[in-house]
PDB file of C-alpha atoms in Angstrom:
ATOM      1  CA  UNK D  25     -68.554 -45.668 178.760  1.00  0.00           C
ATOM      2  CA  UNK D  26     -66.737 -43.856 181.886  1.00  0.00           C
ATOM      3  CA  UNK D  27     -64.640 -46.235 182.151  1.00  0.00           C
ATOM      4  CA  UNK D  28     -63.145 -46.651 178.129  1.00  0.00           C
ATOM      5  CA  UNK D  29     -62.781 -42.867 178.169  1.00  0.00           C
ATOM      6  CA  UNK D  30     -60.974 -43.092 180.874  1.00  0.00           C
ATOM      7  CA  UNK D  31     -58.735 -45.892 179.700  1.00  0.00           C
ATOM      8  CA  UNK D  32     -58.358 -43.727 176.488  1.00  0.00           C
ATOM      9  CA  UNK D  33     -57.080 -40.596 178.524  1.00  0.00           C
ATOM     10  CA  UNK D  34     -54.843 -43.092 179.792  1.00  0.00           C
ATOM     11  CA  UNK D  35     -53.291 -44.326 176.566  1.00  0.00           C
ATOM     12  CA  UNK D  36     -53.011 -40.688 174.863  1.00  0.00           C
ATOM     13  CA  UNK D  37     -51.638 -39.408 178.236  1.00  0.00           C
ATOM     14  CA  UNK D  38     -48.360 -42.278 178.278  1.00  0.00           C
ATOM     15  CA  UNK D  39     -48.489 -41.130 174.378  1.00  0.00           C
ATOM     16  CA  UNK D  40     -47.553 -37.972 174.722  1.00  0.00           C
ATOM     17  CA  UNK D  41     -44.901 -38.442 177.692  1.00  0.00           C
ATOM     18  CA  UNK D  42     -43.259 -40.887 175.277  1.00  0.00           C
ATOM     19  CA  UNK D  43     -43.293 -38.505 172.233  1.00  0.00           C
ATOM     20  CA  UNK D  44     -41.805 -35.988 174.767  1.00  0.00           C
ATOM     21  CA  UNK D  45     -38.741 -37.652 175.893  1.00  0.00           C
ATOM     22  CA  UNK D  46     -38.247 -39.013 172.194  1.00  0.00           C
ATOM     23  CA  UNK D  47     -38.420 -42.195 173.061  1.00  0.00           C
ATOM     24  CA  UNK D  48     -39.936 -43.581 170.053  1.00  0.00           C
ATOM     25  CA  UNK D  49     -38.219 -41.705 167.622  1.00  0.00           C
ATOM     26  CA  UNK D  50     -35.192 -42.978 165.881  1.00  0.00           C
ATOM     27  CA  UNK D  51     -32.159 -40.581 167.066  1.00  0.00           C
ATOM     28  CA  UNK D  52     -28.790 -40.496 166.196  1.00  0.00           C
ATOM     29  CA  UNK D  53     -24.844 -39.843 167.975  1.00  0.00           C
ATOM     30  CA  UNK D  54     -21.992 -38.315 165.755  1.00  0.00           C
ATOM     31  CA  UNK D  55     -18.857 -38.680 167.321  1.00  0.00           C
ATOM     32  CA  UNK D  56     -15.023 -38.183 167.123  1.00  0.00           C
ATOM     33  CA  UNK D  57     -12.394 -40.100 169.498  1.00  0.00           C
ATOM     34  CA  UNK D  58      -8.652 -39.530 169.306  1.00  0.00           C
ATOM     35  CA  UNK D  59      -5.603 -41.012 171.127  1.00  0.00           C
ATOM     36  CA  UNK D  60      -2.887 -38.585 170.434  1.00  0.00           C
ATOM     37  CA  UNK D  61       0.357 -40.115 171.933  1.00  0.00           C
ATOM     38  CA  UNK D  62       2.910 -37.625 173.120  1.00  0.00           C
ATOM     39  CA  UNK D  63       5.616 -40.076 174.300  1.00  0.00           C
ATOM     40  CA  UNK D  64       6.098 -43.755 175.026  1.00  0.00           C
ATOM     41  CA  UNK D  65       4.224 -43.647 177.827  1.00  0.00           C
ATOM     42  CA  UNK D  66       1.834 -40.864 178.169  1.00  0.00           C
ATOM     43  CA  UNK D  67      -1.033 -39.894 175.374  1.00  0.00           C
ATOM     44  CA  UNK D  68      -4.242 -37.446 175.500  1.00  0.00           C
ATOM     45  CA  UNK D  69      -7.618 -38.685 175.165  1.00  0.00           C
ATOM     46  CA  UNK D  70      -9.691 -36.316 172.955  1.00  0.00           C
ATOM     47  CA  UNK D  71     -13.497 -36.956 172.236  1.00  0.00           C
ATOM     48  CA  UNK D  72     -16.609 -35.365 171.251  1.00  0.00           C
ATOM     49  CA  UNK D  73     -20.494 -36.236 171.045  1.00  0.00           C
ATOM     50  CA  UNK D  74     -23.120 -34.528 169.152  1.00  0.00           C
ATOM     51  CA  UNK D  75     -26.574 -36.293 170.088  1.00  0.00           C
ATOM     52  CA  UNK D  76     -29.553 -35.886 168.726  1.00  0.00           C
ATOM     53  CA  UNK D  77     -33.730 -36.850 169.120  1.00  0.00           C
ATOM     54  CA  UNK D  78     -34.065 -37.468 165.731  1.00  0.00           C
ATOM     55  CA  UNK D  79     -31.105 -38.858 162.948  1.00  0.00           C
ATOM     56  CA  UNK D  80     -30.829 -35.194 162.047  1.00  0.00           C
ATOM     57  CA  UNK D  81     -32.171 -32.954 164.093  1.00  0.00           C
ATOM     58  CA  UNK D  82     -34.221 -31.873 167.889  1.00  0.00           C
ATOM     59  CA  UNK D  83     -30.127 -31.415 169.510  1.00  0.00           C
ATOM     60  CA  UNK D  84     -30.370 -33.458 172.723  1.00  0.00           C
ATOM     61  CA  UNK D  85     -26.884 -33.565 173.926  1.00  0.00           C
ATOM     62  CA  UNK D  86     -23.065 -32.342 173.173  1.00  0.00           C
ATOM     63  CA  UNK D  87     -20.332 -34.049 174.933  1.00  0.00           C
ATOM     64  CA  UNK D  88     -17.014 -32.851 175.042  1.00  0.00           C
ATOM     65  CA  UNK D  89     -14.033 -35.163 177.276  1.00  0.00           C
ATOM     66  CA  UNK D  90     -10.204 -35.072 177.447  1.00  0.00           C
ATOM     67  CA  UNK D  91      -7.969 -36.953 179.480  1.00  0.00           C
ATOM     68  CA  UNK D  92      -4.162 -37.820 180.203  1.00  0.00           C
ATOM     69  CA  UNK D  93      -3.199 -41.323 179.414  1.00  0.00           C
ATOM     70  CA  UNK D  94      -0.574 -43.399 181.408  1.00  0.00           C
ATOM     71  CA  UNK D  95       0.063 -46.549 179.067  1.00  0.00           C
ATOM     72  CA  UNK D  96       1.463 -49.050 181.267  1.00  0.00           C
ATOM     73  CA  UNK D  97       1.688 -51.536 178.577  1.00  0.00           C
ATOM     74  CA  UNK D  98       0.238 -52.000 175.351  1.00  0.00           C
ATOM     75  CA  UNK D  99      -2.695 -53.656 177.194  1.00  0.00           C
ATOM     76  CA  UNK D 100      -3.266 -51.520 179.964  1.00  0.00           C
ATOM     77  CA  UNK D 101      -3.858 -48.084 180.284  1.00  0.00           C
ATOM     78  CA  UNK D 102      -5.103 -45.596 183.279  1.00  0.00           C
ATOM     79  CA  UNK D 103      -6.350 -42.049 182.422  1.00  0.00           C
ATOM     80  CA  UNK D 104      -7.745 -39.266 184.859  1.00  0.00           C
ATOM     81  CA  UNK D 105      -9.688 -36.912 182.631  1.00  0.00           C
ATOM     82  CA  UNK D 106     -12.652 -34.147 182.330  1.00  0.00           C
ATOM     83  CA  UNK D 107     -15.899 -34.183 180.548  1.00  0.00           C
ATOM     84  CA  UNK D 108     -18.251 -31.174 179.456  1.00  0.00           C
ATOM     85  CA  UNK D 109     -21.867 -32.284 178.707  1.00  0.00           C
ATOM     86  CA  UNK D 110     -24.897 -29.846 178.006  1.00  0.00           C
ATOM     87  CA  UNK D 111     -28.129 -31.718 177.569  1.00  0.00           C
ATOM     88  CA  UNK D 112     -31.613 -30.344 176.308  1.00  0.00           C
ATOM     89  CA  UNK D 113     -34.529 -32.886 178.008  1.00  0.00           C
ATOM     90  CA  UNK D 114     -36.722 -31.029 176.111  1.00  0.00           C
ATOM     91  CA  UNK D 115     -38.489 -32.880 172.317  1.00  0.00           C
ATOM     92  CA  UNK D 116     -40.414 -30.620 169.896  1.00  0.00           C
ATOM     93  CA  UNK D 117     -39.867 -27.593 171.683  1.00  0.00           C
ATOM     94  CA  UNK D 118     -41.473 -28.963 175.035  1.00  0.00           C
ATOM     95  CA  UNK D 119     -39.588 -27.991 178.133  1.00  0.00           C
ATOM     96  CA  UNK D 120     -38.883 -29.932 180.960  1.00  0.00           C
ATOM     97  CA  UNK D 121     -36.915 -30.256 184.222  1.00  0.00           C
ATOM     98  CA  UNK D 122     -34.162 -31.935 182.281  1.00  0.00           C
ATOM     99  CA  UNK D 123     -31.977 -29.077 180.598  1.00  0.00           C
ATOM    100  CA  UNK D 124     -28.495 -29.657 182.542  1.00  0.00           C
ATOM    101  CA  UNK D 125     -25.020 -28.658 182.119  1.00  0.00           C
ATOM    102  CA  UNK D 126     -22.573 -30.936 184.058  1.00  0.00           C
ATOM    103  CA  UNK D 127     -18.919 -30.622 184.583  1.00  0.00           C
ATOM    104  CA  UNK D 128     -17.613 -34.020 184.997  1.00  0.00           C
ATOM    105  CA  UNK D 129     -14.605 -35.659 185.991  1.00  0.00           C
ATOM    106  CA  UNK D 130     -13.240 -38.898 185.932  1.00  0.00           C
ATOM    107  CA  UNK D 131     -10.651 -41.813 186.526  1.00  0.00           C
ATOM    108  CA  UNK D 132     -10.636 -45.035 183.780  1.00  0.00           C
ATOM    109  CA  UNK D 133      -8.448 -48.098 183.650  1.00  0.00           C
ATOM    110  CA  UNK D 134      -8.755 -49.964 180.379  1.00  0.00           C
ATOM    111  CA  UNK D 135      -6.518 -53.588 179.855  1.00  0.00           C
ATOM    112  CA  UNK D 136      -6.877 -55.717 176.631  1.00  0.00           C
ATOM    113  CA  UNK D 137      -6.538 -59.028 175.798  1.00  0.00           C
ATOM    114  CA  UNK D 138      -6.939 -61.206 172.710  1.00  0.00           C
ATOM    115  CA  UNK D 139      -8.213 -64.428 172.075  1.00  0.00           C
ATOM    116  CA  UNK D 140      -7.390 -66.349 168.843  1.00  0.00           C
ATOM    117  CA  UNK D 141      -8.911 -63.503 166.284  1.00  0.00           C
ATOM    118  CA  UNK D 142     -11.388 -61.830 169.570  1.00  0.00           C
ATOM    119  CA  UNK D 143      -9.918 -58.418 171.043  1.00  0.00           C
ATOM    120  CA  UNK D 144     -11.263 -58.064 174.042  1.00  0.00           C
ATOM    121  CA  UNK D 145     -11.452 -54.747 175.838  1.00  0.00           C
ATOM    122  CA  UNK D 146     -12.387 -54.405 179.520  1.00  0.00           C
ATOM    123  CA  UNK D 147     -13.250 -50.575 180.654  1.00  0.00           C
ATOM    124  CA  UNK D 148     -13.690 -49.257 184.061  1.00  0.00           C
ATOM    125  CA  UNK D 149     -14.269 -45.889 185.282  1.00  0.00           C
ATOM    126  CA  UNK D 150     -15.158 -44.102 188.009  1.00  0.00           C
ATOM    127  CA  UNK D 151     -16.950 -40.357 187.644  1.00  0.00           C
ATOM    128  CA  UNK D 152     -17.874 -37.395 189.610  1.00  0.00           C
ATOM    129  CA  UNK D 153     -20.441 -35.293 188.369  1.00  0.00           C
ATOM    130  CA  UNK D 154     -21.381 -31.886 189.095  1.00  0.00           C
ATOM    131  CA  UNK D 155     -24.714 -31.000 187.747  1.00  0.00           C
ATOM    132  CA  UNK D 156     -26.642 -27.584 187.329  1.00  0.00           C
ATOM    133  CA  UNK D 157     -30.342 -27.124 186.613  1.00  0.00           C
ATOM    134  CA  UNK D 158     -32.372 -24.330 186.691  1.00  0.00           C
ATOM    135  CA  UNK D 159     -33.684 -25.483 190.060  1.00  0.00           C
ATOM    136  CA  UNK D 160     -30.778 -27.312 191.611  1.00  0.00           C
ATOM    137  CA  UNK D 161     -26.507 -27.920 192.007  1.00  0.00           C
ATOM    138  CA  UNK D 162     -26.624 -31.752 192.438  1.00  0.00           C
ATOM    139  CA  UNK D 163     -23.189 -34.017 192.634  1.00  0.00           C
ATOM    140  CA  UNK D 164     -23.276 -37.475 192.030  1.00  0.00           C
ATOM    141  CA  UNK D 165     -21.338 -40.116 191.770  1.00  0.00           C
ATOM    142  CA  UNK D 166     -21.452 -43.549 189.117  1.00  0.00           C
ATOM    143  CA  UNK D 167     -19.517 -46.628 188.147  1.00  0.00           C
ATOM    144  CA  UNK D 168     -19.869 -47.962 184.461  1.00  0.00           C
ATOM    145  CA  UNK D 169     -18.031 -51.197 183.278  1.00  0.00           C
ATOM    146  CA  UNK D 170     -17.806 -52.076 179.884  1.00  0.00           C
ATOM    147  CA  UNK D 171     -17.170 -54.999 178.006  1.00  0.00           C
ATOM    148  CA  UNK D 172     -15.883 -54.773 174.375  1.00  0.00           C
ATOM    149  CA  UNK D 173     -15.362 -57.271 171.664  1.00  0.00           C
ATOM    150  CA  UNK D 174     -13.965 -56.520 167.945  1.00  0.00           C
ATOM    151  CA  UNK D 175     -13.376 -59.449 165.166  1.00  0.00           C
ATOM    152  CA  UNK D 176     -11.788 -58.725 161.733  1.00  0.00           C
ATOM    153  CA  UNK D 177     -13.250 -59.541 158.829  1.00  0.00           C
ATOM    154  CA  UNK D 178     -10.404 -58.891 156.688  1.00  0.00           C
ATOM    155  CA  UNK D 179      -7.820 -56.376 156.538  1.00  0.00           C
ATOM    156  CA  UNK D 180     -10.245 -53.441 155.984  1.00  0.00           C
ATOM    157  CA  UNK D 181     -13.466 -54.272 157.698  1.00  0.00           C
ATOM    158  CA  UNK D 182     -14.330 -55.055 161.204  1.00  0.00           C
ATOM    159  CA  UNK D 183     -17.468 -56.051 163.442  1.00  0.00           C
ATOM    160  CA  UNK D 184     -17.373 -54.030 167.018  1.00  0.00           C
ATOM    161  CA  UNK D 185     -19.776 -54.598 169.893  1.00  0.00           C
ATOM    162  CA  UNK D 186     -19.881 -53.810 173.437  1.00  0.00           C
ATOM    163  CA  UNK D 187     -21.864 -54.018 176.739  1.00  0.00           C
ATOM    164  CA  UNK D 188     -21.881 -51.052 179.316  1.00  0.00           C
ATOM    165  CA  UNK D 189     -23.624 -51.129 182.481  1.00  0.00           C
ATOM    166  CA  UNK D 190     -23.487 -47.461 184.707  1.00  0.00           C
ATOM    167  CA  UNK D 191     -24.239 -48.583 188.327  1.00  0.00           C
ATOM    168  CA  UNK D 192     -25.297 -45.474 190.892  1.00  0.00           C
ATOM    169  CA  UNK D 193     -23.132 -44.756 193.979  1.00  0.00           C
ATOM    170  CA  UNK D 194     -26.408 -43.629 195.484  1.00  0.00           C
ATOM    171  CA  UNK D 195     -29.691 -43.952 194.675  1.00  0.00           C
ATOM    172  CA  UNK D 196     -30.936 -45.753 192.577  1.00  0.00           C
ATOM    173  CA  UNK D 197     -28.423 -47.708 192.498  1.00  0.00           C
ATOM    174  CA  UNK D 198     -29.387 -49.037 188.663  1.00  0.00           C
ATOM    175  CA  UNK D 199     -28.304 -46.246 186.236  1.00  0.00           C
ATOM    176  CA  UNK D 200     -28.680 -47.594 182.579  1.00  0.00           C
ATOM    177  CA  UNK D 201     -27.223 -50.004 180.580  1.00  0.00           C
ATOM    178  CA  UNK D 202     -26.188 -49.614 176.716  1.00  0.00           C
ATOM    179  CA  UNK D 203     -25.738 -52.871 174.092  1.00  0.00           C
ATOM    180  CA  UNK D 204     -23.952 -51.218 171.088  1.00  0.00           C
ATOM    181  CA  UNK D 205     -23.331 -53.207 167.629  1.00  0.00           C
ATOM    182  CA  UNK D 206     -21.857 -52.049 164.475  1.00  0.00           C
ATOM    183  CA  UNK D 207     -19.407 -52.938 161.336  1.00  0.00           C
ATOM    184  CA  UNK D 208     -16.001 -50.541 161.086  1.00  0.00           C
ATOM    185  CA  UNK D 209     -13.907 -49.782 158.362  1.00  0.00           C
ATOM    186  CA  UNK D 210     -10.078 -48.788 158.759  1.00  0.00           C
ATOM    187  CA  UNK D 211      -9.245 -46.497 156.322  1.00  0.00           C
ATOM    188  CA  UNK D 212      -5.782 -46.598 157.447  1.00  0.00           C
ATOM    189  CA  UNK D 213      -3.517 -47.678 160.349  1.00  0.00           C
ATOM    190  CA  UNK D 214      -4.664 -44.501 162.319  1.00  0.00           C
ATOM    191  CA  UNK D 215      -7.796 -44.007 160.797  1.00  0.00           C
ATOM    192  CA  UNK D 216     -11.192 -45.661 161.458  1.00  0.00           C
ATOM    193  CA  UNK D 217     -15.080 -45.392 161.017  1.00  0.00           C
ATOM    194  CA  UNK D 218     -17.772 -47.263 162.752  1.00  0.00           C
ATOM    195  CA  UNK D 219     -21.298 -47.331 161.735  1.00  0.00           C
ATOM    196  CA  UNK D 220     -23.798 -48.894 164.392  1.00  0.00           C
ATOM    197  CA  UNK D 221     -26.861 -49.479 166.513  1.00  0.00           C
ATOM    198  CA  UNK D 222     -27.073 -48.373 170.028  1.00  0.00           C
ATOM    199  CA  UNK D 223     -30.060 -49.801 172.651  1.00  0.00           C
ATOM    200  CA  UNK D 224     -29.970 -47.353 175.639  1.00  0.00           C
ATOM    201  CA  UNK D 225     -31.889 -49.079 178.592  1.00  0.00           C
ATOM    202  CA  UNK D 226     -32.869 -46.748 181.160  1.00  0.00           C
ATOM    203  CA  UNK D 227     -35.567 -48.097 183.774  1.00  0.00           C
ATOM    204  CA  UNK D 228     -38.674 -47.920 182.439  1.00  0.00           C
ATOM    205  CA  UNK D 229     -37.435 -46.371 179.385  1.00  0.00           C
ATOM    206  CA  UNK D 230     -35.394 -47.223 176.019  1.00  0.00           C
ATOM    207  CA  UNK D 231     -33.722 -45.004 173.096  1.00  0.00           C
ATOM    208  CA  UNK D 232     -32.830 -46.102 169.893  1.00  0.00           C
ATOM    209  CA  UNK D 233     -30.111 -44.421 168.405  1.00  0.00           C
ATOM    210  CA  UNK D 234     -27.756 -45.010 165.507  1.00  0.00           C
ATOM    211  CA  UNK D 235     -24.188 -44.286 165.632  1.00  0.00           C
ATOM    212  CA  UNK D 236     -21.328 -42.629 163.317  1.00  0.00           C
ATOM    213  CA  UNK D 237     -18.032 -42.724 164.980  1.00  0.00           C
ATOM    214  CA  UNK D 238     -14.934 -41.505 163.630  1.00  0.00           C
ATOM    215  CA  UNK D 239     -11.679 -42.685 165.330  1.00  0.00           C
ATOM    216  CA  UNK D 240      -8.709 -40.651 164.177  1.00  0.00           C
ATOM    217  CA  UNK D 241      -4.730 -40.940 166.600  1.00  0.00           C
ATOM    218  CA  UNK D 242      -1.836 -38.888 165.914  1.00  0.00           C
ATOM    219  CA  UNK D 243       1.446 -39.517 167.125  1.00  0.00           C
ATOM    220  CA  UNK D 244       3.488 -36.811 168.175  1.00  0.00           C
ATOM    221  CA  UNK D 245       6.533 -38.473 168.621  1.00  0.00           C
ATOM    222  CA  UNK D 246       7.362 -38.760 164.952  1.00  0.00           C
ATOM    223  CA  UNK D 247       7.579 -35.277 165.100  1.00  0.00           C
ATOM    224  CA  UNK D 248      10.223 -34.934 167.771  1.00  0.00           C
TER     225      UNK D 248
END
């Protein structure tokens, strides 16, 4: 008998430290990319991330990241750029070590390529990240690589999915990795929407989280 209560202490105690990081609850990211081109060769990256626990509510995250563009060709662009995040660890009002704000900044190189009807996208960045906690200043550094794929299905719709691996410049050297899936719709030339499925794979740990992306560019030049 000492021994199945203790196996049940067990099973409620991993219970609770799952509900608590939200890990089996169905959350959700809203999010808003632009490229707004201010000259042939040059373009601003704007972007922001609402993420949340739950589809709807329990905020977890807001990301905010800009950067200059260098377009060497169509296919191949290299941006230095800054990113804001705030993150709440805590889930259903249960605090934890993980509340954060991080100033972030970072280098990218992105070059296409297309294959018969396959456009392939290849991103690489480099980041340096400067976290506060309430008990520590930490800077790290991290690597991510991510490998994109989008085929039409006609003029309108679209199917998008990628591959993303973030790799540790210290330890541990594994950092997560993130499979993303969804079907897009362009509403016009500069105009897009994506609705997906996210699998974020940290070690030991996985989120689910749906996706709503809104991709709107401007061009700038027109107006000069």
């Amino acid at each position: 008998m000492k021994n199945v209560l203790v196996s049940l202490l067990a099973l409620i105690t991993v219970s609770i430290n799952a509900q608590e990081t939200g890990e089996d609850q169905l959350g959700a990211w809203y999010m808003y990319f632009g490229t707004n081109q201010l000259t042939d060769k040059l373009s601003i990256h704007s972007e922001a991330q609402f993420r949340f626990y739950e589809t709807a509510s329990t905020f977890n995250q807001l990301l905010l990241r800009t950067g200059l563009n260098y377009h060497i060709t169509d296919n191949a662009i290299a941006t230095f750029g800054y990113a804001y995040i705030n993150t709440d660890g805590s889930f259903e009002d249960i605090p934890n070590e993980e509340n954060s704000e991080e100033h972030r900044i970072f280098q990218q190189f992105i070059l296409k390529n297309t294959v018969h009807k396959f456009k392939f996208e290849h991103r690489y960045r480099l980041e340096q990240r400067f976290i506060h906690t309430q008990f520590e200043d930490v800077t790290e550094h991290r690597a991510r690589y991510r490998l994109q794929l989008t085929y039409p299905l006609s003029e309108k719709w679209f199917l998008n999915v990628y591959d993303e691996v973030f790799i540790n410049l210290q330890e541990p050297i594994f950092g997560q990795n993130r499979l993303y899936g969804a079907i897009g719709y362009t509403v016009k030339s500069n105009f897009s929407v994506q609705f997906g499925y996210l699998k974020n794979h940290f070690t030991g740990i996985n989120f689910d989280r749906l996706q709503l992306g809104i991709f709107y560019n401007t061009d700038f030049r027109k107006s000069n």
